[in-house]
PDB file of C-alpha atoms and ligand atoms in Angstrom:
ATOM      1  CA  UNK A   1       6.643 -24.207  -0.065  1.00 48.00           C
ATOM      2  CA  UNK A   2       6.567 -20.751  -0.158  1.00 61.00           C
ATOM      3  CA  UNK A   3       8.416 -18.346   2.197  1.00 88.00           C
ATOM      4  CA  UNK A   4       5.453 -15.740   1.915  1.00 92.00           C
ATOM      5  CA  UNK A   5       3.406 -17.653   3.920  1.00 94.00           C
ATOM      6  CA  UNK A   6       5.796 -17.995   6.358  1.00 94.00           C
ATOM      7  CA  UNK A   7       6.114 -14.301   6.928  1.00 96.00           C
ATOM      8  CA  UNK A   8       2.725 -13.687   6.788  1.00 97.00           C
ATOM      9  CA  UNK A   9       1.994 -15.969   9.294  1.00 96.00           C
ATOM     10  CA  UNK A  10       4.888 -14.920  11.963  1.00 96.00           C
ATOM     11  CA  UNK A  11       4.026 -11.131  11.753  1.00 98.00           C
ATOM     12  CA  UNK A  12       2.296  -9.326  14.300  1.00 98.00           C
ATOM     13  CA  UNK A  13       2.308  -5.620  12.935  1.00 98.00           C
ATOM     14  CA  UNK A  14       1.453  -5.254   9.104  1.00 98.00           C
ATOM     15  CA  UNK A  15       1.036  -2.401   6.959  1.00 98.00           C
ATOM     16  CA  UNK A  16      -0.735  -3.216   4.047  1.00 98.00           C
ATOM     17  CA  UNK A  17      -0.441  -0.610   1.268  1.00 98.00           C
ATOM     18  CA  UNK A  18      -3.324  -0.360  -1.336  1.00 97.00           C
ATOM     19  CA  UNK A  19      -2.691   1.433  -4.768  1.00 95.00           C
ATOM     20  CA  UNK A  20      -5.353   3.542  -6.270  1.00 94.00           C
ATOM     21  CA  UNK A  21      -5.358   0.909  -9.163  1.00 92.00           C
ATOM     22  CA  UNK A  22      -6.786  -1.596  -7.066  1.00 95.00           C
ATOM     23  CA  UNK A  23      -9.250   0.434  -5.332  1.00 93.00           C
ATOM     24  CA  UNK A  24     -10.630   2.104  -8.361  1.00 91.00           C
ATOM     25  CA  UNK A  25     -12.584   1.072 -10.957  1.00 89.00           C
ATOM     26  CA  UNK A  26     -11.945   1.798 -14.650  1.00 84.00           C
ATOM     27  CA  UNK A  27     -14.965   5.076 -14.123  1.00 84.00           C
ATOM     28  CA  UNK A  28     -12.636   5.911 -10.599  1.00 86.00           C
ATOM     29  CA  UNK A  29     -15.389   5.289  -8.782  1.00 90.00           C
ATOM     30  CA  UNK A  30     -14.127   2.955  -5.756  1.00 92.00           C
ATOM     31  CA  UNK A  31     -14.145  -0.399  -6.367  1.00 94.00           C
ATOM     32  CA  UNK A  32     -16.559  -1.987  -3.596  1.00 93.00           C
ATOM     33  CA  UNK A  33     -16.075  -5.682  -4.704  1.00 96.00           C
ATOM     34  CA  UNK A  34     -12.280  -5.338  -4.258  1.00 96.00           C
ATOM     35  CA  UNK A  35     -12.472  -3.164  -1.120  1.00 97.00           C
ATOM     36  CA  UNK A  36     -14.644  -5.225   1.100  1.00 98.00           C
ATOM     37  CA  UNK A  37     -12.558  -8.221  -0.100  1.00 98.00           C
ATOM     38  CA  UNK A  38      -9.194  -6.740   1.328  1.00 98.00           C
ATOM     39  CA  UNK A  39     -11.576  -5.484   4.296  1.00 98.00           C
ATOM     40  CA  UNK A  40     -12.476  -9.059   4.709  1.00 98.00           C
ATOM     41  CA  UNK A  41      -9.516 -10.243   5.005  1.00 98.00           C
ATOM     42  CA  UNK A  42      -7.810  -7.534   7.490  1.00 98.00           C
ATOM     43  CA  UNK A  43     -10.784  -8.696   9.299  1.00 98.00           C
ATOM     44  CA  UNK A  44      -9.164 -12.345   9.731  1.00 98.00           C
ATOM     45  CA  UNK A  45      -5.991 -10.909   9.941  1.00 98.00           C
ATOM     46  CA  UNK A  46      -7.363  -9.664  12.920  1.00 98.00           C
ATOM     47  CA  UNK A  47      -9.109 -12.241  14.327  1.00 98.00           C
ATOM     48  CA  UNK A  48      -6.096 -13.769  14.173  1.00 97.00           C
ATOM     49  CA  UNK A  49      -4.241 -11.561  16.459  1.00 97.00           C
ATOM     50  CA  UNK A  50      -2.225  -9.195  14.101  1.00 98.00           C
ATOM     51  CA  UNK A  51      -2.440  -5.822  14.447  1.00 98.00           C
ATOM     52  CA  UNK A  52      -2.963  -3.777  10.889  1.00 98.00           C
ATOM     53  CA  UNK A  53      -2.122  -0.217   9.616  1.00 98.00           C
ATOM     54  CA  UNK A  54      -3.552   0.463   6.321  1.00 98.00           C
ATOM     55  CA  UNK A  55      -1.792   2.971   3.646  1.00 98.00           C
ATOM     56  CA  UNK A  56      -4.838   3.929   1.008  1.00 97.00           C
ATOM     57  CA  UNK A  57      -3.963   5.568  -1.972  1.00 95.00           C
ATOM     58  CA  UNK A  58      -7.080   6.625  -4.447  1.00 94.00           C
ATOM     59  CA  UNK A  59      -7.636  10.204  -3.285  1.00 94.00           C
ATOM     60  CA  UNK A  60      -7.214  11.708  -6.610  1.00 93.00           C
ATOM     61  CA  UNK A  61      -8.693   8.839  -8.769  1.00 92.00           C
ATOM     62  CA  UNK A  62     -11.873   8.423  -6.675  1.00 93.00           C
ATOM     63  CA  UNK A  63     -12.073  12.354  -6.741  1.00 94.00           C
ATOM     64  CA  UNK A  64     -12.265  12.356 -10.463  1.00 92.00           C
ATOM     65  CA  UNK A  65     -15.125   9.717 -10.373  1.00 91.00           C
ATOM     66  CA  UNK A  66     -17.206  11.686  -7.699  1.00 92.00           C
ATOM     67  CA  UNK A  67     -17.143  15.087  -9.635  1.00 91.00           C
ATOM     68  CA  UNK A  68     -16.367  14.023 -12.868  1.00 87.00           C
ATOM     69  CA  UNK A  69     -14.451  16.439 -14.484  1.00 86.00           C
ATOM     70  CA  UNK A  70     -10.841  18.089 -13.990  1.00 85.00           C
ATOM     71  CA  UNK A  71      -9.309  15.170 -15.397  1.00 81.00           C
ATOM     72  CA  UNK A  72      -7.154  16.579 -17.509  1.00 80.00           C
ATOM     73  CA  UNK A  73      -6.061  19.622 -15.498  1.00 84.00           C
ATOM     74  CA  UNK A  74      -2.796  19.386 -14.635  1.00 83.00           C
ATOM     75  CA  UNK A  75      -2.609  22.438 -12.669  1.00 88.00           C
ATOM     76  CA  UNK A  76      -1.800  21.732  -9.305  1.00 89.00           C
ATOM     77  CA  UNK A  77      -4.598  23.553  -7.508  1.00 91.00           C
ATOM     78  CA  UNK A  78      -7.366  21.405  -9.464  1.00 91.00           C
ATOM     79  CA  UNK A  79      -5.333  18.001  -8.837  1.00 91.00           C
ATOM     80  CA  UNK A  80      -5.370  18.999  -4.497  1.00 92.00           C
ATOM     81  CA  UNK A  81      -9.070  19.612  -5.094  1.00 94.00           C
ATOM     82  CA  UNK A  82      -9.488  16.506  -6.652  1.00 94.00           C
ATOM     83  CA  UNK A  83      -7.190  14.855  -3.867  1.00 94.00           C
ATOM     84  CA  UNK A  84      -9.764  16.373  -1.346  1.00 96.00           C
ATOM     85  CA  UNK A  85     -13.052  15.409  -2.921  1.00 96.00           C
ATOM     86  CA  UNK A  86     -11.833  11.834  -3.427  1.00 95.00           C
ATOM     87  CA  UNK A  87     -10.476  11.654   0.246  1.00 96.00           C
ATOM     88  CA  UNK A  88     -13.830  11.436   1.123  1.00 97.00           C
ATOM     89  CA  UNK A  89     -15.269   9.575  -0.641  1.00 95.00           C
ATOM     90  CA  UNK A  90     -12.233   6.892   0.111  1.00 96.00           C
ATOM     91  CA  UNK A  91     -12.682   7.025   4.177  1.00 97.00           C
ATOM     92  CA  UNK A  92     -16.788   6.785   3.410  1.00 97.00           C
ATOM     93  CA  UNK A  93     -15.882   3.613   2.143  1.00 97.00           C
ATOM     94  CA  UNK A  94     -13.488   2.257   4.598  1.00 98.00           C
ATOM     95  CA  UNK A  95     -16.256   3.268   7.659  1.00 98.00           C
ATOM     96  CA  UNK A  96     -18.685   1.787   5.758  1.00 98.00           C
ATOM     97  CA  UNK A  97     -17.039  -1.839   5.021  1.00 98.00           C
ATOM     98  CA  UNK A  98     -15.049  -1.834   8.242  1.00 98.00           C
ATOM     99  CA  UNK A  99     -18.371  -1.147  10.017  1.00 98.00           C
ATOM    100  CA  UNK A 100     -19.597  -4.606   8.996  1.00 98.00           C
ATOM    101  CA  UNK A 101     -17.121  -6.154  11.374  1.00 98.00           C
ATOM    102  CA  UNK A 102     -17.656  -3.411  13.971  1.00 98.00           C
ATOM    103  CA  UNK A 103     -14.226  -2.081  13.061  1.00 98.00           C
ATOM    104  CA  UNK A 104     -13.661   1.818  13.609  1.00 98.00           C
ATOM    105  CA  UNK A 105     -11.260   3.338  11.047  1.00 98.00           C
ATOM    106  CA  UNK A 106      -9.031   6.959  11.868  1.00 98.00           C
ATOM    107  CA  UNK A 107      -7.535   8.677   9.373  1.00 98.00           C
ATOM    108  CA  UNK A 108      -4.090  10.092   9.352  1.00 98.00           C
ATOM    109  CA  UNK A 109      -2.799  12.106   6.267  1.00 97.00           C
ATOM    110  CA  UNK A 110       0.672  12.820   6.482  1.00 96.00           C
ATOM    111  CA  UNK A 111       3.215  14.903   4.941  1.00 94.00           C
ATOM    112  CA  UNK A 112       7.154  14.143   4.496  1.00 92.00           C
ATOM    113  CA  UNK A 113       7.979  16.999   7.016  1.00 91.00           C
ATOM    114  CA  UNK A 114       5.737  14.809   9.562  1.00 94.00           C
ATOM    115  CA  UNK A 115       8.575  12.169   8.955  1.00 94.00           C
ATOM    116  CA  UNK A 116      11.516  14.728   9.089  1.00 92.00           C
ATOM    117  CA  UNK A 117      10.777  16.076  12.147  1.00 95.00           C
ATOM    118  CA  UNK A 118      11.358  14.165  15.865  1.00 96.00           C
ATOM    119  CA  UNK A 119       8.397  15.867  17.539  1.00 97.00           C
ATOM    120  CA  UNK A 120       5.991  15.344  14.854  1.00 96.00           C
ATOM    121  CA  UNK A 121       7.453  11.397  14.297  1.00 95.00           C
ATOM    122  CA  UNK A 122       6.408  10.988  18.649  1.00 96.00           C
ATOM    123  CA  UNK A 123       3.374  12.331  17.380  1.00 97.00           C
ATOM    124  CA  UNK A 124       2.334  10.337  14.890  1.00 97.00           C
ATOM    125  CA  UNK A 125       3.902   6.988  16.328  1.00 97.00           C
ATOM    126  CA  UNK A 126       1.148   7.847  20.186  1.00 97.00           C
ATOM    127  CA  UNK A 127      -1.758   8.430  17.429  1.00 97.00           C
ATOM    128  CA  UNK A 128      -0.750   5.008  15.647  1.00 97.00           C
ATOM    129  CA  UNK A 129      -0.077   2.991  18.299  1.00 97.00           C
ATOM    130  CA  UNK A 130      -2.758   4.185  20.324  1.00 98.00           C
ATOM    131  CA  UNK A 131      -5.583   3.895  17.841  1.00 98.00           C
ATOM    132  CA  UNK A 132      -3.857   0.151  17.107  1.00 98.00           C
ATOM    133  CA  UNK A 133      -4.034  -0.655  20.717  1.00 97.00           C
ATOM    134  CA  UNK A 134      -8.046  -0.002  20.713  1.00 97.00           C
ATOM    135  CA  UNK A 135      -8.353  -1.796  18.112  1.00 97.00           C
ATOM    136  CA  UNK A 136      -9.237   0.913  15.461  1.00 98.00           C
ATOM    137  CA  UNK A 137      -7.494   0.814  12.072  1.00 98.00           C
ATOM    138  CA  UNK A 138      -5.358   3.633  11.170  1.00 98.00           C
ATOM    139  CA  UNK A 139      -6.073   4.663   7.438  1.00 98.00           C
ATOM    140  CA  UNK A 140      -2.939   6.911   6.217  1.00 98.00           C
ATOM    141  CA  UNK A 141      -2.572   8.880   3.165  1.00 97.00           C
ATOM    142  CA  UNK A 142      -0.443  11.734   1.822  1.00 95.00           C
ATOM    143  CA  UNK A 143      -2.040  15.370   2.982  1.00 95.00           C
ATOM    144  CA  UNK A 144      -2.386  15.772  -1.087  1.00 91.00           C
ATOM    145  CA  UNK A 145      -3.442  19.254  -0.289  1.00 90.00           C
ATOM    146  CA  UNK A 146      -0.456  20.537   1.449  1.00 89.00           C
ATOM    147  CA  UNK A 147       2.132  18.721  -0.368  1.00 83.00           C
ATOM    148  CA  UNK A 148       3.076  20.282  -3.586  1.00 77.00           C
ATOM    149  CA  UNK A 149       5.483  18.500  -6.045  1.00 72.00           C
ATOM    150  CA  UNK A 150       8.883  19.699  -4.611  1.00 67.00           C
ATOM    151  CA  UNK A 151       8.207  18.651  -0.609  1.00 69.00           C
ATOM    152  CA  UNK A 152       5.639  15.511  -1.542  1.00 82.00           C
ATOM    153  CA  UNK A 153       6.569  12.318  -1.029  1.00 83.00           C
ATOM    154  CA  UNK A 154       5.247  11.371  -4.034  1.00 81.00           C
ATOM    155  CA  UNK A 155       4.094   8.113  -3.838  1.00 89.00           C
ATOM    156  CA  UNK A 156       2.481   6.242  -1.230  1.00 94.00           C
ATOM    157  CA  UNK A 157       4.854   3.095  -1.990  1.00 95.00           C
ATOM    158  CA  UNK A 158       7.659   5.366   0.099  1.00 95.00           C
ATOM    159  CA  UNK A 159       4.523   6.383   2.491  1.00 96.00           C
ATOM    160  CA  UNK A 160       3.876   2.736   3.197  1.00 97.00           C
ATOM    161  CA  UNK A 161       7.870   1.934   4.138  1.00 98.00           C
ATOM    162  CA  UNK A 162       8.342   5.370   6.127  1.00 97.00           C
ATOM    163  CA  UNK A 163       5.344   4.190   8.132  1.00 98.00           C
ATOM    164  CA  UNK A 164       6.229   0.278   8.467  1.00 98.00           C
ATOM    165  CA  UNK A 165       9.577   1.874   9.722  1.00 97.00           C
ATOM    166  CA  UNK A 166       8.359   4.231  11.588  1.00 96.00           C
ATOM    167  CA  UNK A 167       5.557   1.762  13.762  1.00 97.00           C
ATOM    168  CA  UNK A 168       8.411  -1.156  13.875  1.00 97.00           C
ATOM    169  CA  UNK A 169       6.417  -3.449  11.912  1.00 98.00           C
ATOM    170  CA  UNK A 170       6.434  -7.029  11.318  1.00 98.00           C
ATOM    171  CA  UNK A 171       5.853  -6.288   7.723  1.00 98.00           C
ATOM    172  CA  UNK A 172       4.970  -4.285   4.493  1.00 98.00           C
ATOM    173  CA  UNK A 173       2.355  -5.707   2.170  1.00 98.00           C
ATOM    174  CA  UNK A 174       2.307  -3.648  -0.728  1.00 98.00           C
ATOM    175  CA  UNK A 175      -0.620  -4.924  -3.044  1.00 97.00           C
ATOM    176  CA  UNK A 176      -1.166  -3.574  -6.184  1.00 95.00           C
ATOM    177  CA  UNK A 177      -1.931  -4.430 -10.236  1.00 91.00           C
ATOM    178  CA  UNK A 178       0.991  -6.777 -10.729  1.00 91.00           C
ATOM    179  CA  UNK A 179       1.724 -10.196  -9.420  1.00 94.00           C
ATOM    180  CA  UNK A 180       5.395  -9.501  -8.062  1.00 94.00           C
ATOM    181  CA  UNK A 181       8.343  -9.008  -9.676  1.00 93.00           C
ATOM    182  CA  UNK A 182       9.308 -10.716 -13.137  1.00 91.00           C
ATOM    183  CA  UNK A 183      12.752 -11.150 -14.472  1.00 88.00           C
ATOM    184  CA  UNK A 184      11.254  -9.680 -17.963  1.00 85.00           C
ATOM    185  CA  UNK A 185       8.384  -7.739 -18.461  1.00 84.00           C
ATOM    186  CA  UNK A 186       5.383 -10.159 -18.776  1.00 84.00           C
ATOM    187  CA  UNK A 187       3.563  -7.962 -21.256  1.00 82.00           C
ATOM    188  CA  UNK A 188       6.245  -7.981 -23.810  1.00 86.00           C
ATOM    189  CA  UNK A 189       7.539 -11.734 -22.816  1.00 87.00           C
ATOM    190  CA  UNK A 190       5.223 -14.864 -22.326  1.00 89.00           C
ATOM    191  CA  UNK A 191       8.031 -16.958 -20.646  1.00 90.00           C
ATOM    192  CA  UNK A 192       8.659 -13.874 -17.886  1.00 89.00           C
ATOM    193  CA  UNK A 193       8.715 -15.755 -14.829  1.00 91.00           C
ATOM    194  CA  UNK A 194       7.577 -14.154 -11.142  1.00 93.00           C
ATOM    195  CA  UNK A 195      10.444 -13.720  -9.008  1.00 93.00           C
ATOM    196  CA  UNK A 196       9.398 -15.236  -5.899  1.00 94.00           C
ATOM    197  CA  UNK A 197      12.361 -13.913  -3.212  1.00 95.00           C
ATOM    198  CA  UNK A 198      14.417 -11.213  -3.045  1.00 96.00           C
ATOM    199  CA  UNK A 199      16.992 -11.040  -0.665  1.00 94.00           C
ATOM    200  CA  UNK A 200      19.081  -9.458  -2.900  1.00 93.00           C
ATOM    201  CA  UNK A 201      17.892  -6.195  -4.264  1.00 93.00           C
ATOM    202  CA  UNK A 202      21.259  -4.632  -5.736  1.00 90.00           C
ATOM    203  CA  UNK A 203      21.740  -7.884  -7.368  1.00 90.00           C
ATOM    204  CA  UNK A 204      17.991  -7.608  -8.599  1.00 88.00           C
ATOM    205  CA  UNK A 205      18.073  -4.061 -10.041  1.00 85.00           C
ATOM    206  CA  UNK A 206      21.196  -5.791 -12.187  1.00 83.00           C
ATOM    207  CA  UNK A 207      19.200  -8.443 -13.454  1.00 81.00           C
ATOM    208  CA  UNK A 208      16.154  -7.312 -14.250  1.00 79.00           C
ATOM    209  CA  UNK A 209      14.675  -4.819 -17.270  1.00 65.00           C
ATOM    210  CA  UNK A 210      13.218  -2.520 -14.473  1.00 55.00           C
ATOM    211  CA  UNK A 211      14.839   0.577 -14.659  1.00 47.00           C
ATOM    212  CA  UNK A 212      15.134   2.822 -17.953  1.00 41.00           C
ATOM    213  CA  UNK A 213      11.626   3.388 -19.327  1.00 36.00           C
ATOM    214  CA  UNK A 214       9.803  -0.106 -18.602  1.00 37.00           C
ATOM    215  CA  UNK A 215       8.430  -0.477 -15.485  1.00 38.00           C
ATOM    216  CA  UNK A 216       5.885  -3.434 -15.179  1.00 40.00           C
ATOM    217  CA  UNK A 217       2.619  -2.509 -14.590  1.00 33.00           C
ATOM    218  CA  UNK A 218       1.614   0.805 -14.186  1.00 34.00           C
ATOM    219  CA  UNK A 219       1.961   0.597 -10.166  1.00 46.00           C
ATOM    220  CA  UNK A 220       5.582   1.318 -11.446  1.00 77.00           C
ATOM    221  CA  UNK A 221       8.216  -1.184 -10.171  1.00 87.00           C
ATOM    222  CA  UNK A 222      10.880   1.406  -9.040  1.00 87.00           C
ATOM    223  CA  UNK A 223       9.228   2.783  -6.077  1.00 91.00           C
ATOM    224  CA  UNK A 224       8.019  -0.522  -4.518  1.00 94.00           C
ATOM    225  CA  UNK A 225      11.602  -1.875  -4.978  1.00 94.00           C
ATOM    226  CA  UNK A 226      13.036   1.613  -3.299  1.00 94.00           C
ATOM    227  CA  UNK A 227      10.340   1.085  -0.646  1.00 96.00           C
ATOM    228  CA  UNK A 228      11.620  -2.978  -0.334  1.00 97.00           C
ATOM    229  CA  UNK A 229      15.135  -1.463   0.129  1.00 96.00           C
ATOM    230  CA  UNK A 230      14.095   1.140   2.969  1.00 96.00           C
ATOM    231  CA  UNK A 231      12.733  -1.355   5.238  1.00 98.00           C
ATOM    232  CA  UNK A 232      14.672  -4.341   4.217  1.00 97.00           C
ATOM    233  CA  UNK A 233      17.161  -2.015   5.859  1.00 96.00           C
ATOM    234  CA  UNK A 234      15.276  -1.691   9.270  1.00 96.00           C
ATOM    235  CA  UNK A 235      14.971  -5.889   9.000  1.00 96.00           C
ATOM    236  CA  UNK A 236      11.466  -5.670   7.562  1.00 98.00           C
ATOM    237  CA  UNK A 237      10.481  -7.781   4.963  1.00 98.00           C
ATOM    238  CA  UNK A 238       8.301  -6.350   2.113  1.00 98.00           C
ATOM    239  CA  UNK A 239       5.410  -8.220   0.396  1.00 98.00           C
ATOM    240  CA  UNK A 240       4.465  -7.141  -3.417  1.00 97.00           C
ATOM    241  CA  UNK A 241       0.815  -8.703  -4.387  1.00 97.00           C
ATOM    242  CA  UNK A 242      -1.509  -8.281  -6.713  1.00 96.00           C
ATOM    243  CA  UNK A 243      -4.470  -6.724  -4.874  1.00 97.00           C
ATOM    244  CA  UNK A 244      -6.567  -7.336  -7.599  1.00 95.00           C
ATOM    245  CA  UNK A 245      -6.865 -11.306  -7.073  1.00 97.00           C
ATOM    246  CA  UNK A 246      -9.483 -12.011  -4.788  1.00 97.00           C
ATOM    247  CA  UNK A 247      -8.559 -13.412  -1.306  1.00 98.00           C
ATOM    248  CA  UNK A 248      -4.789 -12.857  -2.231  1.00 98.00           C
ATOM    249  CA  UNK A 249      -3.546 -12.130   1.396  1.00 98.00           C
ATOM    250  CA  UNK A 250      -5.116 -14.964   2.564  1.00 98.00           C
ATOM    251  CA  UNK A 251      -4.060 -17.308  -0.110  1.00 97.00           C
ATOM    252  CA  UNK A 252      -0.566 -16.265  -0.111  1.00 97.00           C
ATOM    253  CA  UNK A 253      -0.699 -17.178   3.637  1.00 97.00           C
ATOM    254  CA  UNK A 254      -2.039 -20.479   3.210  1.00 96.00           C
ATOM    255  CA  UNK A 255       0.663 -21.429   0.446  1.00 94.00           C
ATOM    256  CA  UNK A 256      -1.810 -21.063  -2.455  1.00 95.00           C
ATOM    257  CA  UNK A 257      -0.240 -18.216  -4.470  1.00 92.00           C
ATOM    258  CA  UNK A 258       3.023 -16.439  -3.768  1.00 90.00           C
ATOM    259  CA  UNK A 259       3.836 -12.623  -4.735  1.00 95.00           C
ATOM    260  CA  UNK A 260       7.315 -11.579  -4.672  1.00 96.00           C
ATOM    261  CA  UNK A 261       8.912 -11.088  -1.349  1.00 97.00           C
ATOM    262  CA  UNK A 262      11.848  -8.883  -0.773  1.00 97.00           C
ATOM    263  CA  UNK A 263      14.139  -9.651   3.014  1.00 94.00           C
ATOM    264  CA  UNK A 264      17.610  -9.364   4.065  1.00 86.00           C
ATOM    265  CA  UNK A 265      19.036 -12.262   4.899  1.00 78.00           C
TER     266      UNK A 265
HETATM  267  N1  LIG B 301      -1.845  10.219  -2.397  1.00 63.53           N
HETATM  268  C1  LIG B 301      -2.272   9.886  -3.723  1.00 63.53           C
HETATM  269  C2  LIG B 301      -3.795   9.673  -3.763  1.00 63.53           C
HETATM  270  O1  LIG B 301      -4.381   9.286  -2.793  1.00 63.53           O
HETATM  271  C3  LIG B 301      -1.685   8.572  -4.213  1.00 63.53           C
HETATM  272  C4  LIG B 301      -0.218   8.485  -4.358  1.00 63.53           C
HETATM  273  C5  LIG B 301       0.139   7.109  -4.945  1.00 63.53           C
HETATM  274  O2  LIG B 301      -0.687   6.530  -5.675  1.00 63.53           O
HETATM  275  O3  LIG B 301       1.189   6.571  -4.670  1.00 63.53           O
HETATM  276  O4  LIG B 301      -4.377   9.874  -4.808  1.00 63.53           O
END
């Protein structure tokens, strides 16, 4: 029996966040197998009653596959560009899939002042909920382009928890290269077992070889467990897949797989 399910299943309001990892392809083109996959399954998510905000990272990546070049540039300027180019190429996709199931997709790109400021925070909660409430599905991203390094919020791990907070939600599916949370690092150690639940994440960080310069997976462990402590604190529980398996969501929720999930008890 595994508690996942259970949490899947008694949530109305999910954010699901996807990491560019899984929405990419090794070229960073998107990945159209494992988008229309997760599509399919917000789909019965849906169907089912829930209501679903989606968190897309992949700007950047999928910008790099559409123009194929700047790769390397570091300079700030060229990496927005490539954030803007890629953007579109992201939300082409999402119309396109969601269109199958006569889904309409908005897309919100947000900045950490948004969150910092009351007025803005009213803002973007009418926009959510009301685009929820017609049954469109709110996309969300960082504005790349208007976020440099000192006021971003960096990753869209945090992005995903300020908006599960911000919407009240049931939950936070974070899905991304890595199955959950191990108590070693299962690239260095065969016997690294998955961590199933988390209700404990002090205790975790102590436990764990997470911190320092290992992180498992390249989805980086320390900002989904920072993003399972911000809205463990609001009561939400936080989900950690891997978005790569097909049908994962679904599984999970019928008690065929389990990722790690992180709640306050
Ligand atoms: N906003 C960035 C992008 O779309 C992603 C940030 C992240 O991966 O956490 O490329």
């Amino acid at each position: 029996m595994c508690t996942s399910s259970d949490i899947i299943n008694d949530s109305k309001k999910i954010v699901i966040k996807i990491g560019s990892n899984v929405l990419s392809d090794d070229n960073g083109n998107v990945n159209k197998v494992a988008l229309k996959n997760i599509i399919e399954q917000v789909n019965e998510l849906i169907n089912q009653g829930k209501q679903i905000i989606i968190v897309s990272s992949g700007a950047g990546i999928c910008g790099v596959g559409a123009i194929n070049k700047w790769s390397r540039r570091g300079d700030i300027n060229y990496k927005q560009a490539l954030c803007s180019i890629g953007q579109v190429e992201l939300m082409m996709a999402y119309k396109e899939y969601f269109a199958e199931f006569d889904i309409h997709v908005g897309q919100m790109l947000l900045t950490r002042e948004d969150f910092g400021d009351h007025t803005r925070n009213l803002n973007i909660r009418n926009a959510l909920f009301t685009l929820v409430d017609e049954g469109v599905v709110p996309i969300i991203n960082e504005n790349d382009c208007v976020s440099v390094e000192e006021i971003k919020i960096g990753d869209n791990d945090t992005l995903g928890a300020l908006t599960a907070s911000l919407w009240n939600a049931d939950l936070l599916i974070i899905l991304s290269d890595i199955d959950g949370v191990f108590d070693k690092n299962p690239k260095d150690h065969e016997d690294a077992k998955l961590i199933t639940i988390v209700s404990d994440i002090d205790k975790l960080l102590n436990e764990i070889e997470c911190c320092g310069k290992s992180s498992f997976g390249t989805g980086g462990i320390v900002t989904k467990i920072g993003a399972a402590k911000k809205v463990n604190e609001y009561g939400i529980p936080m989900l950690l897949l891997n978005g790569k398996k097909r049908d994962i969501i679904k599984n999970v929720a019928e008690n065929l797989e389990c990722g790690t999930v992180f709640f306050k008890v």
